[in-house]
Coordinates of C-alpha atoms in Angstrom, one line a residue:
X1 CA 0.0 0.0 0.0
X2 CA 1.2 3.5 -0.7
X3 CA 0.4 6.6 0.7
X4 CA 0.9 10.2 -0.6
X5 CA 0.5 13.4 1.6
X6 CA -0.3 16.4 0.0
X7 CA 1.3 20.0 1.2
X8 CA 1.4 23.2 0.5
X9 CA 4.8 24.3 0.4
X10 CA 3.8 26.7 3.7
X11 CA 3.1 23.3 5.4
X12 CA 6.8 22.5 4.6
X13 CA 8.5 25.5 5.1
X14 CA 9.8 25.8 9.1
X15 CA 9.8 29.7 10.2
X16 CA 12.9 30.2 12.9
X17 CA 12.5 33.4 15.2
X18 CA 14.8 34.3 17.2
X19 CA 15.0 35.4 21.1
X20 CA 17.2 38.0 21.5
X21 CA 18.6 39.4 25.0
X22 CA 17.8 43.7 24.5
X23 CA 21.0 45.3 26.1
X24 CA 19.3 48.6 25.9
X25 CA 16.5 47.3 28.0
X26 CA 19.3 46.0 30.8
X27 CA 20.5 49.6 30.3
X28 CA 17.2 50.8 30.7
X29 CA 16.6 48.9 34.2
X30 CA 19.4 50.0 35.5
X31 CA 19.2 53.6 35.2
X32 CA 15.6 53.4 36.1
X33 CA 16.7 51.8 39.2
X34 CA 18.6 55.0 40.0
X35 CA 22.3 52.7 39.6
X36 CA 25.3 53.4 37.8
X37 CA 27.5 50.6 36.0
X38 CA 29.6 50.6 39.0
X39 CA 27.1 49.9 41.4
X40 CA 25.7 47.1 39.5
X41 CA 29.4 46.1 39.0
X42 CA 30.0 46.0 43.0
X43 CA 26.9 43.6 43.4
X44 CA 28.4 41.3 40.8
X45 CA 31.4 41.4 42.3
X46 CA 33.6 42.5 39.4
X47 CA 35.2 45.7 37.9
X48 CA 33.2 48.6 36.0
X49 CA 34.9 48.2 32.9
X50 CA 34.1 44.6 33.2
X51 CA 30.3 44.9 34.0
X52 CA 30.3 47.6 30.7
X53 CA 31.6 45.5 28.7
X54 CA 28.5 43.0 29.3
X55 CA 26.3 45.7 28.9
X56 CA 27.3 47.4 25.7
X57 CA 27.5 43.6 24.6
X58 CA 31.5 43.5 23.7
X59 CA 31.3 40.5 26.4
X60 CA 28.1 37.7 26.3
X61 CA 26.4 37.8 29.4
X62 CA 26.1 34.1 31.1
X63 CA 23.1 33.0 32.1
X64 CA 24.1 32.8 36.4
X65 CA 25.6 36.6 35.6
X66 CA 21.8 37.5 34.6
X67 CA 20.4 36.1 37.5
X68 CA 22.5 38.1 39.4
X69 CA 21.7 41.1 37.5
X70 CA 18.3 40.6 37.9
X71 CA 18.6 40.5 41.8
X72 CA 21.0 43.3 41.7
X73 CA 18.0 45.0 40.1
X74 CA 15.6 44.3 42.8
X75 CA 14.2 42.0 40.1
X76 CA 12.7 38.6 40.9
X77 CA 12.2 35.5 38.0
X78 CA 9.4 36.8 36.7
X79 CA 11.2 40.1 35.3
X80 CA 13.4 38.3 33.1
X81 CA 11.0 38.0 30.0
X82 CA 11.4 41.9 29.8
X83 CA 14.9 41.3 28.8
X84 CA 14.0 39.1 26.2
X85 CA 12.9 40.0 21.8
X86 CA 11.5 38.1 19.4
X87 CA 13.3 39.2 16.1
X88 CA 11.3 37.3 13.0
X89 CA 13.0 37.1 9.6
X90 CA 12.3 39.2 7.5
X91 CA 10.6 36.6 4.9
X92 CA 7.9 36.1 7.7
X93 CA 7.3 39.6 8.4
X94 CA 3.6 41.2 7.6
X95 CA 3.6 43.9 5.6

């Protein structure tokens, strides 16, 4: 017995968005929050030149180093997603 399946080629295209971290928002926080680089820096437990180098994105930012951002901010968990873009290809944008 065969069988045949029948798609459209959108059926069989894959769309891949991307999450992007927004250094500007981390920025953002952290002015808002009334904090220089250093002070973040001092929470971290690292230089100022080191902590702006992770914010101006010259350095990735690890994933424990967030966390501790985030509570440096005041921030809890449930912040993080505030951090976070979707950038879709441009193929898949609407007009």
């Amino acid at each position: 017995m065969e069988y045949s399946i029948n798609c459209s080629r959108k059926e069989t295209e894959r769309s891949y968005a991307m999450v992007k971290f927004n250094l500007k928002r981390l920025k953002a926080e952290r002015v808002a929050q009334g904090m220089t680089q250093a002070d973040i820096a001092k929470k971290l437990g690292m230089t100022r030149v080191s902590y702006a180098k992770r914010e101006n994105g010259d350095i990735n930012i690890s994933v424990d180093e967030f966390a501790k951002i985030l509570t440096a901010l005041g921030y809890d968990k449930n912040k993080m997603p505030i951090f976070f873009e979707i950038d879709v290809p441009e193929n898949e944008r609407k007009g």
